[in-house]
Short mmCIF file of C-alpha atoms in Angstrom, two decimals:
data_model
loop_
_atom_site.label_atom_id
_atom_site.label_comp_id
_atom_site.label_asym_id
_atom_site.label_seq_id
_atom_site.Cartn_x
_atom_site.Cartn_y
_atom_site.Cartn_z
CA MET W 1 0.00 0.00 0.00
CA ASP W 2 1.45 3.38 -1.00
CA ALA W 3 1.95 6.11 1.56
CA PRO W 4 -0.63 8.92 1.49
CA ILE W 5 0.53 12.20 0.04
CA SER W 6 3.01 13.77 2.46
CA VAL W 7 3.20 17.37 3.64
CA ASP W 8 6.43 17.84 1.70
CA LYS W 9 4.88 16.41 -1.45
CA PHE W 10 1.85 18.65 -1.00
CA ARG W 11 4.09 21.71 -0.56
CA PHE W 12 6.01 20.71 -3.67
CA LEU W 13 2.82 20.38 -5.73
CA VAL W 14 1.47 23.69 -4.45
CA TYR W 15 4.72 25.40 -5.40
CA ARG W 16 4.55 23.85 -8.86
CA PHE W 17 1.00 25.15 -9.29
CA LYS W 18 2.05 28.62 -8.16
CA GLU W 19 4.50 28.68 -11.08
CA ARG W 20 1.63 28.11 -13.53
CA LEU W 21 0.19 31.46 -14.55
CA TRP W 22 -3.12 29.98 -15.71
CA VAL W 23 -4.16 28.44 -12.37
CA LYS W 24 -5.27 31.55 -10.48
CA PRO W 25 -6.90 33.31 -13.46
CA LEU W 26 -8.89 30.17 -14.23
CA THR W 27 -9.97 29.91 -10.59
CA PHE W 28 -11.09 33.53 -10.54
CA CYS W 29 -12.99 33.03 -13.78
CA VAL W 30 -14.92 30.09 -12.32
CA LEU W 31 -15.69 32.07 -9.15
CA SER W 32 -16.85 35.03 -11.23
CA ILE W 33 -19.28 32.92 -13.22
CA ALA W 34 -20.53 31.28 -10.03
CA ALA W 35 -21.05 34.72 -8.44
CA VAL W 36 -23.24 35.86 -11.33
CA PHE W 37 -25.56 32.88 -11.08
CA THR W 38 -25.61 33.18 -7.30
CA ALA W 39 -27.50 36.45 -7.76
CA LYS W 40 -30.40 34.44 -9.22
CA ILE W 41 -30.87 32.76 -5.82
CA ALA W 42 -32.08 36.07 -4.38
CA ASP W 43 -35.16 35.94 -6.58
CA GLY W 44 -36.43 32.87 -4.75
CA LEU W 45 -35.75 34.03 -1.20
CA PRO W 46 -38.55 35.16 1.16
CA ILE W 47 -36.89 38.56 1.63
CA ALA W 48 -36.89 39.23 -2.13
CA GLU W 49 -39.91 41.51 -1.95
CA HIS W 50 -38.28 43.60 0.79
CA LEU W 51 -35.08 44.34 -1.13
CA PRO W 52 -34.65 47.75 -2.82
CA VAL W 53 -35.48 48.00 -6.50
CA ILE W 54 -32.47 48.94 -8.66
CA ASP W 55 -32.82 50.22 -12.19
CA GLN W 56 -31.44 47.44 -14.36
CA ALA W 57 -30.14 49.97 -16.89
CA SER W 58 -27.79 51.45 -14.28
CA VAL W 59 -26.37 48.02 -13.47
CA GLU W 60 -25.90 47.30 -17.16
CA ALA W 61 -24.06 50.61 -17.56
CA LEU W 62 -21.67 49.72 -14.75
CA LEU W 63 -21.08 46.28 -16.20
CA SER W 64 -20.44 47.76 -19.66
CA ILE W 65 -17.78 50.09 -18.24
CA MET W 66 -16.17 47.20 -16.42
CA ALA W 67 -16.24 44.90 -19.45
CA SER W 68 -14.61 47.49 -21.71
CA SER W 69 -11.89 48.50 -19.23
CA MET W 70 -10.93 45.23 -17.54
CA LEU W 71 -9.74 43.50 -20.70
CA VAL W 72 -7.43 46.44 -21.45
CA ILE W 73 -6.07 46.47 -17.91
CA ALA W 74 -5.62 42.69 -17.90
CA THR W 75 -3.72 42.87 -21.20
CA PHE W 76 -1.58 45.69 -19.83
CA SER W 77 -0.80 43.78 -16.63
CA ALA W 78 0.14 40.65 -18.57
CA GLY W 79 2.47 42.69 -20.80
CA THR W 80 4.05 44.33 -17.74
CA MET W 81 4.67 40.97 -16.13
CA VAL W 82 6.27 39.56 -19.28
CA ASN W 83 8.54 42.61 -19.51
CA ALA W 84 9.47 42.18 -15.85
CA TYR W 85 10.38 38.53 -16.43
CA ALA W 86 12.56 39.47 -19.40
CA SER W 87 14.20 42.25 -17.40
CA ALA W 88 14.94 39.92 -14.50
CA SER W 89 16.39 37.34 -16.87
CA ARG W 90 18.72 39.95 -18.39
CA SER W 91 19.71 41.91 -15.30
CA SER W 92 19.94 39.12 -12.74
CA THR W 93 19.70 35.51 -13.86
CA PRO W 94 17.14 33.35 -15.72
CA ARG W 95 16.96 31.07 -12.68
CA SER W 96 15.15 33.80 -10.74
CA VAL W 97 12.24 34.09 -13.18
CA SER W 98 10.30 31.24 -11.55
CA LEU W 99 10.12 33.28 -8.34
CA LEU W 100 8.71 36.27 -10.19
CA ILE W 101 6.14 34.08 -11.91
CA ALA W 102 5.09 32.73 -8.51
CA ASP W 103 4.76 36.26 -7.09
CA ASP W 104 1.36 36.43 -5.38
CA VAL W 105 0.77 40.15 -5.93
CA SER W 106 1.22 39.95 -9.70
CA GLN W 107 -0.77 36.74 -10.05
CA ASN W 108 -3.59 38.09 -7.89
CA ALA W 109 -3.71 41.30 -9.93
CA LEU W 110 -3.87 39.50 -13.26
CA SER W 111 -6.42 37.03 -11.91
CA THR W 112 -8.59 39.81 -10.47
CA PHE W 113 -8.63 41.77 -13.73
CA VAL W 114 -9.42 38.72 -15.85
CA GLY W 115 -12.02 37.52 -13.34
CA ALA W 116 -13.68 40.95 -13.29
CA PHE W 117 -13.82 40.95 -17.09
CA ILE W 118 -15.47 37.51 -17.17
CA PHE W 119 -17.86 38.55 -14.39
CA SER W 120 -18.93 41.68 -16.26
CA VAL W 121 -19.40 39.89 -19.59
CA VAL W 122 -21.46 37.04 -18.11
CA ALA W 123 -23.48 39.37 -15.86
CA LEU W 124 -24.18 41.78 -18.70
CA THR W 125 -25.30 38.97 -20.99
CA THR W 126 -27.66 37.48 -18.41
CA ALA W 127 -29.04 40.88 -17.40
CA LYS W 128 -29.85 41.88 -20.98
CA ASN W 129 -31.73 38.60 -21.45
CA ALA W 130 -34.01 39.26 -18.45
CA PHE W 131 -32.47 36.44 -16.44
CA PHE W 132 -32.97 38.26 -13.11
CA ALA W 133 -36.01 39.59 -11.29
CA ASP W 134 -35.82 42.70 -9.08
CA ALA W 135 -34.10 40.91 -6.18
CA GLY W 136 -31.55 39.32 -8.51
CA VAL W 137 -30.79 42.72 -10.08
CA PHE W 138 -30.25 44.19 -6.61
CA LEU W 139 -27.85 41.37 -5.62
CA LEU W 140 -26.09 41.73 -8.97
CA PHE W 141 -25.67 45.45 -8.25
CA VAL W 142 -24.14 44.63 -4.85
CA LEU W 143 -21.78 42.08 -6.40
CA THR W 144 -20.77 44.58 -9.08
CA GLY W 145 -19.94 47.13 -6.39
CA ILE W 146 -17.85 44.56 -4.51
CA VAL W 147 -16.00 43.63 -7.69
CA PHE W 148 -15.31 47.30 -8.41
CA ALA W 149 -13.89 47.76 -4.90
CA VAL W 150 -11.71 44.66 -5.19
CA VAL W 151 -10.41 45.78 -8.60
CA ILE W 152 -9.51 49.26 -7.33
CA LEU W 153 -7.74 47.96 -4.21
CA THR W 154 -5.92 45.32 -6.24
CA PHE W 155 -4.84 47.89 -8.81
CA ILE W 156 -3.48 50.24 -6.13
CA ARG W 157 -1.54 47.42 -4.50
CA TRP W 158 -0.30 46.15 -7.85
CA VAL W 159 0.96 49.60 -8.94
CA ASP W 160 3.07 49.72 -5.78
CA SER W 161 4.50 46.27 -6.58
CA VAL W 162 4.96 46.61 -10.33
CA ALA W 163 7.39 49.51 -9.87
CA ARG W 164 9.84 47.03 -8.31
CA LEU W 165 8.93 43.89 -10.22
CA GLY W 166 11.94 42.61 -12.15
CA ARG W 167 14.40 45.06 -10.55
CA VAL W 168 17.65 43.56 -9.30
CA GLY W 169 17.11 44.58 -5.68
CA SER W 170 13.61 43.12 -5.62
CA THR W 171 14.81 39.93 -7.30
CA VAL W 172 17.63 39.53 -4.76
CA LYS W 173 15.10 39.89 -1.93
CA LYS W 174 12.82 37.25 -3.46
CA VAL W 175 15.71 34.82 -3.93
CA GLU W 176 16.91 35.40 -0.37
CA ASP W 177 13.41 34.77 0.98
CA ALA W 178 13.15 31.55 -1.05
CA ALA W 179 16.56 30.40 0.19
CA SER W 180 15.59 31.24 3.77
CA LYS W 181 12.41 29.15 3.51
CA ALA W 182 14.35 26.18 2.13
CA ILE W 183 16.97 26.47 4.87
CA HIS W 184 14.25 26.77 7.49
CA HIS W 185 12.63 23.60 6.18
CA ARG W 186 15.96 21.75 6.27
CA ILE W 187 16.65 22.99 9.82
CA ASN W 188 13.33 21.54 10.94
CA ASN W 189 13.96 18.34 8.99
CA PRO W 190 17.66 17.44 9.32
CA ARG W 191 18.58 14.63 6.93
CA LEU W 192 15.01 15.06 5.61
CA ALA W 193 13.88 13.48 8.92
CA GLY W 194 15.79 10.29 8.08
CA THR W 195 18.55 8.64 10.08
CA ILE W 196 22.35 8.60 9.90
CA PRO W 197 23.68 6.48 7.01
CA PRO W 198 26.03 3.55 7.69
CA ASN W 199 29.22 2.75 5.79
CA ILE W 200 27.82 2.34 2.28
CA ASN W 201 30.94 0.59 0.98
CA ALA W 202 30.53 -2.13 3.58
CA LEU W 203 26.87 -2.58 2.67
CA VAL W 204 27.73 -2.85 -1.02
CA GLU W 205 30.24 -5.59 -0.22
CA GLN W 206 27.49 -7.41 1.67
CA GLY W 207 25.18 -7.24 -1.33
CA ALA W 208 23.08 -4.09 -0.90
CA GLU W 209 21.18 -3.46 -4.11
CA PRO W 210 21.43 -0.10 -5.88
CA ILE W 211 18.42 1.44 -7.59
CA PHE W 212 18.74 3.67 -10.64
CA THR W 213 16.54 5.92 -12.72
CA ASP W 214 16.32 6.22 -16.48
CA GLU W 215 15.84 9.98 -16.16
CA ILE W 216 18.56 12.60 -16.40
CA GLY W 217 18.06 15.76 -14.40
CA TYR W 218 17.99 17.32 -10.95
CA VAL W 219 16.40 15.82 -7.86
CA GLN W 220 13.60 18.23 -6.93
CA LEU W 221 12.06 16.30 -4.06
CA VAL W 222 12.59 13.11 -2.09
CA ASP W 223 9.25 11.80 -0.82
CA MET W 224 10.42 10.42 2.52
CA PRO W 225 7.06 8.96 3.69
CA LYS W 226 6.79 6.97 0.46
CA ALA W 227 10.35 5.63 0.81
CA HIS W 228 9.77 4.79 4.47
CA THR W 229 6.49 3.00 3.72
CA TRP W 230 8.11 1.02 0.91
CA ALA W 231 10.95 -0.02 3.22
CA SER W 232 8.53 -1.08 5.96
CA ASN W 233 6.40 -3.11 3.55
CA ASN W 234 9.47 -4.89 2.14
CA ASN W 235 11.32 -5.51 5.42
CA ALA W 236 14.23 -3.39 4.26
CA ARG W 237 16.15 -0.18 4.84
CA VAL W 238 16.67 2.43 2.15
CA HIS W 239 19.98 4.30 2.11
CA ILE W 240 19.42 7.42 0.01
CA GLN W 241 22.47 8.71 -1.86
CA VAL W 242 21.13 11.91 -3.44
CA LEU W 243 19.65 15.09 -2.02
CA PRO W 244 17.37 17.71 -3.61
CA GLY W 245 19.52 19.65 -6.05
CA ASP W 246 21.82 16.77 -7.01
CA PHE W 247 22.21 15.97 -10.71
CA VAL W 248 21.43 12.33 -11.44
CA THR W 249 22.12 10.11 -14.44
CA PRO W 250 21.20 6.48 -15.20
CA ASP W 251 24.60 5.31 -13.89
CA LYS W 252 24.29 7.09 -10.52
CA PRO W 253 22.53 5.17 -7.72
CA LEU W 254 19.60 6.97 -6.17
CA ALA W 255 19.74 4.72 -3.14
CA TYR W 256 20.84 1.32 -1.86
CA ILE W 257 18.42 -1.26 -0.50
CA GLU W 258 19.46 -3.21 2.56
CA SER W 259 17.15 -6.20 2.87
CA ASN W 260 16.24 -7.94 6.13
CA ALA W 261 17.92 -5.21 8.10
CA ALA W 262 15.49 -5.62 10.97
CA THR W 263 16.33 -9.28 11.49
CA GLY W 264 20.05 -8.87 10.93
CA GLN W 265 20.15 -11.59 8.27
CA GLN W 266 23.04 -11.58 5.84
CA LEU W 267 22.30 -9.69 2.65
CA LYS W 268 22.15 -11.40 -0.71
CA HIS W 269 21.92 -9.81 -4.12
CA GLY W 270 18.34 -9.98 -5.37
CA ALA W 271 16.83 -10.39 -1.90
CA ILE W 272 14.28 -7.68 -2.62
CA THR W 273 11.82 -9.25 -5.03
CA ALA W 274 9.07 -6.63 -4.88
CA SER W 275 8.85 -3.99 -7.56
CA LYS W 276 11.15 -1.03 -6.99
CA GLY W 277 9.07 1.27 -9.19
CA THR W 278 7.26 2.74 -6.18
CA LEU W 279 10.55 3.49 -4.45
CA ILE W 280 12.02 5.11 -7.56
CA SER W 281 8.88 7.25 -7.88
CA ALA W 282 9.70 8.75 -4.47
CA PHE W 283 12.39 10.79 -6.28
CA ASN W 284 10.97 13.68 -8.28
CA ILE W 285 13.45 14.47 -11.04
CA GLY W 286 13.15 17.47 -13.35
CA ASP W 287 15.12 19.48 -15.86
CA GLU W 288 15.70 22.35 -13.44
CA ARG W 289 16.42 22.76 -9.76
CA SER W 290 13.67 23.93 -7.44
CA PHE W 291 13.81 26.52 -4.67
CA GLU W 292 11.24 24.66 -2.59
CA ALA W 293 13.32 21.81 -1.13
CA ASP W 294 16.83 22.67 -2.35
CA ALA W 295 18.59 24.68 0.36
CA ARG W 296 21.62 25.32 -1.87
CA PHE W 297 19.81 26.54 -4.97
CA GLY W 298 19.01 29.96 -3.53
CA LEU W 299 22.67 30.49 -2.68
CA ILE W 300 23.68 29.52 -6.22
CA VAL W 301 21.17 31.90 -7.81
CA LEU W 302 22.36 34.74 -5.58
CA ALA W 303 25.93 33.95 -6.65
CA GLU W 304 24.88 34.12 -10.30
CA ILE W 305 23.35 37.56 -9.74
CA GLY W 306 26.49 38.71 -7.93
CA ALA W 307 28.79 37.35 -10.63
CA ARG W 308 26.80 39.13 -13.35
CA ALA W 309 26.89 42.37 -11.36
CA LEU W 310 30.70 42.11 -11.16
CA SER W 311 31.13 41.52 -14.89
CA PRO W 312 32.89 44.34 -16.80
CA SER W 313 29.74 45.03 -18.84
CA VAL W 314 27.65 45.68 -15.70
CA ASN W 315 30.27 46.80 -13.15
CA ASP W 316 27.90 46.95 -10.18
CA PRO W 317 29.85 46.01 -7.04
CA GLY W 318 27.04 47.40 -4.88
CA THR W 319 24.76 44.51 -5.84
CA ALA W 320 27.51 42.01 -5.00
CA ILE W 321 28.02 43.66 -1.61
CA SER W 322 24.27 43.46 -0.97
CA ILE W 323 24.33 39.76 -1.81
CA ILE W 324 27.21 39.21 0.60
CA GLY W 325 24.92 40.62 3.29
CA SER W 326 22.26 38.11 2.22
CA TYR W 327 24.81 35.31 2.58
CA THR W 328 25.71 36.49 6.07
CA ARG W 329 22.08 36.36 7.15
CA LEU W 330 21.37 33.00 5.52
CA LEU W 331 24.47 31.22 6.83
CA THR W 332 24.01 32.70 10.29
CA TYR W 333 20.53 31.23 10.22
CA TRP W 334 21.95 27.92 8.98
CA SER W 335 24.37 27.88 11.94
CA ARG W 336 21.34 27.34 14.19
CA LYS W 337 20.53 24.13 12.38
CA GLU W 338 19.07 21.28 14.40
CA ASN W 339 21.26 18.80 12.57
CA ASN W 340 24.09 19.98 14.82
CA ASN W 341 22.37 17.61 17.22
CA VAL W 342 22.69 14.85 14.66
CA ASN W 343 26.40 15.54 14.36
CA HIS W 344 26.65 15.31 18.13
CA SER W 345 24.84 11.99 18.07
CA GLU W 346 27.46 10.71 15.65
CA LYS W 347 29.94 11.52 18.41
CA LYS W 348 27.71 9.57 20.80
CA ASP W 349 26.80 12.61 22.81
CA SER W 350 23.95 11.22 24.91
CA GLN W 351 22.73 14.67 25.85
CA HIS W 352 21.05 15.07 22.45
CA SER W 353 20.00 11.48 21.78
CA ASP W 354 16.37 11.95 22.79
CA LYS W 355 15.98 15.01 20.58
CA ASN W 356 17.60 13.19 17.67
CA LYS W 357 15.02 10.40 17.92
CA GLN W 358 12.25 12.98 17.65
CA LEU W 359 13.88 14.45 14.52
CA GLU W 360 14.37 11.03 12.90
CA LYS W 361 10.78 10.25 11.89
CA TYR W 362 11.67 7.82 9.10
CA THR W 363 13.78 5.21 10.81
CA ASN W 364 13.87 2.88 7.80
CA VAL W 365 15.49 5.53 5.59
CA THR W 366 19.00 6.95 5.94
CA VAL W 367 20.00 10.25 4.33
CA PRO W 368 23.37 12.04 4.08
CA LYS W 369 23.56 15.46 5.70
CA LEU W 370 23.72 18.69 3.76
CA ASN W 371 27.38 19.65 3.38
CA THR W 372 28.11 23.10 4.79
CA ALA W 373 31.36 23.29 2.80
CA ASP W 374 29.33 22.98 -0.40
CA MET W 375 27.07 25.81 0.74
CA PHE W 376 30.06 28.10 1.34
CA ASN W 377 31.51 27.16 -2.03
CA ASP W 378 28.18 27.83 -3.77
CA ALA W 379 27.88 31.22 -2.11
CA PHE W 380 31.28 32.83 -1.83
CA THR W 381 33.50 31.33 -4.52
CA PRO W 382 31.93 33.07 -7.58
CA ILE W 383 31.93 36.50 -5.92
CA ALA W 384 35.41 36.02 -4.46
CA ARG W 385 36.67 35.02 -7.91
CA ASP W 386 35.01 37.78 -9.93
CA GLY W 387 35.44 40.50 -7.31
CA ALA W 388 39.03 39.74 -6.37
CA ASN W 389 40.26 42.88 -8.14
CA MET W 390 37.73 45.13 -6.34
CA ILE W 391 38.91 46.09 -2.87
CA GLU W 392 35.42 47.04 -1.66
CA VAL W 393 34.08 43.60 -2.53
CA SER W 394 37.07 41.79 -1.01
CA VAL W 395 36.80 43.78 2.22
CA GLN W 396 33.08 43.08 2.51
CA LEU W 397 33.72 39.38 1.94
CA LEU W 398 36.31 39.30 4.72
CA LYS W 399 34.00 41.19 7.08
CA SER W 400 31.20 38.71 6.40
CA LEU W 401 33.46 35.69 6.82
CA GLU W 402 34.90 37.09 10.02
CA ALA W 403 31.40 37.42 11.46
CA LEU W 404 30.56 33.85 10.40
CA SER W 405 33.83 32.52 11.84
CA LYS W 406 32.80 33.77 15.30
CA LEU W 407 29.55 31.81 15.35
CA PRO W 408 29.34 28.97 17.90
CA ASP W 409 28.61 26.39 15.21
CA GLU W 410 31.99 24.79 14.55
CA ASP W 411 30.92 23.56 11.12
CA VAL W 412 30.11 27.06 9.89
CA SER W 413 33.07 28.64 11.67
CA VAL W 414 35.66 26.30 10.14
CA ASN W 415 34.28 26.76 6.64
CA ALA W 416 34.21 30.54 7.09
CA ILE W 417 37.90 30.49 8.03
CA ASN W 418 38.81 28.27 5.07
CA THR W 419 36.85 30.50 2.69
CA ALA W 420 38.49 33.62 4.13
CA LYS W 421 41.93 32.15 3.45
CA SER W 422 41.13 31.45 -0.19
CA THR W 423 39.43 34.84 -0.60
CA TYR W 424 42.50 36.61 0.77
CA LYS W 425 44.80 34.70 -1.58
CA ARG W 426 42.63 35.49 -4.61
CA SER W 427 42.50 39.20 -3.80
CA LEU W 428 46.18 39.45 -2.97
CA LYS W 429 46.99 37.97 -6.36
CA LYS W 430 44.69 40.36 -8.26
CA LEU W 431 45.30 43.65 -6.43
CA SER W 432 48.28 45.73 -7.53
CA PHE W 433 47.75 49.11 -5.87
CA GLU W 434 49.69 49.29 -2.60
CA ASP W 435 46.99 51.10 -0.63
CA ASP W 436 44.42 48.47 -1.66
CA ILE W 437 46.75 45.72 -0.51
CA ALA W 438 47.27 47.53 2.81
CA THR W 439 43.48 47.81 3.24
CA LEU W 440 43.10 44.12 2.47
CA GLU W 441 45.76 43.25 5.06
CA LYS W 442 44.00 45.44 7.60
CA HIS W 443 40.74 43.51 7.26
CA TYR W 444 42.28 40.05 7.04
CA PHE W 445 41.48 38.59 10.45
CA LEU W 446 43.57 35.41 10.17
CA LYS W 447 47.03 36.67 11.03
#
């Protein structure tokens, strides 16, 4: 029996739907049509004769104004959004466009304008064909007034947002927020709520079976409840080898299956006879990485924006410096990760063992931890490389790394020190002006 849809899978699907521009407009269209025919209900209510009588011609006039204006505004808003996506792709990075598409303010604005247009067209058509009695006309008038109010408020809010949509600063903020959410999710689910993996090489020698996929792409989600349920049903343990964001090919194992782990029986190749299709389907693989479950992807996208800002054609070190500040906030947040407790458990620190058991919900699935060194490399290396000849960028990098090196988390602190060493070497090699070198030496905290 397959596991029911998990919270993570549901979040993943919701995020995918948010990236589809047609979902909200279609929903608003359906609601608009339903609202029009709801007005007909008023004609059959006991209070119908007590409702004020509204001149149907006045309602039709309002609906005509709305029908003629909303389509123009909806077309304008769609064109503005497309221009913003193109601008973001050129000025920042194409990888950030998905966040702009998923922007709630823009989607709500477009959906409201399209929904109002559909509402006005359907309401005008029904009104002109004498579909409503006096009570229905009154309720239609009320609904039209509500729609007008919603359109005006949405337009005001959208104008405030559209001025920043697609701008580099706004895009950086959206990417940082997406990275922060992914890191927060990983903090609350260290090792994706799985357990510590054993020595894989030893398991392979004992006959653990690898599973592969025919797809080529990036892991977007690992459905842990499905993997755990499959392992429980097949008296096995699943040792996952890939994390969200990893690039997989048909020759790269997704996981290893350890059969009869609960009974301690010796493993034999082919011990798992049940179909592995369900287990393989627990890995969502796509052509692109996803911000939702990939804690490193946000850092990479920020690095791409920073690298483009430091290119000779753009020459915008201020954006790179702003991104360094984003890195400082994100990695400081990551230093509070709960999987520090998991690291302690690997050292057999009994003080955290009870908490670790609460974090390890899927005891039949083991997962490697997210490598902090990879996160530092994703974040700082591109900016340190491309900004090595700019003293202001190098100084800001060293200030950020110094702050991170003083955090209590040893994992983050050690990687900050190692990154500072390489950053200093890069800058020292690129800088030629003596005063710049002296400034670099002044801010180098590892002396």
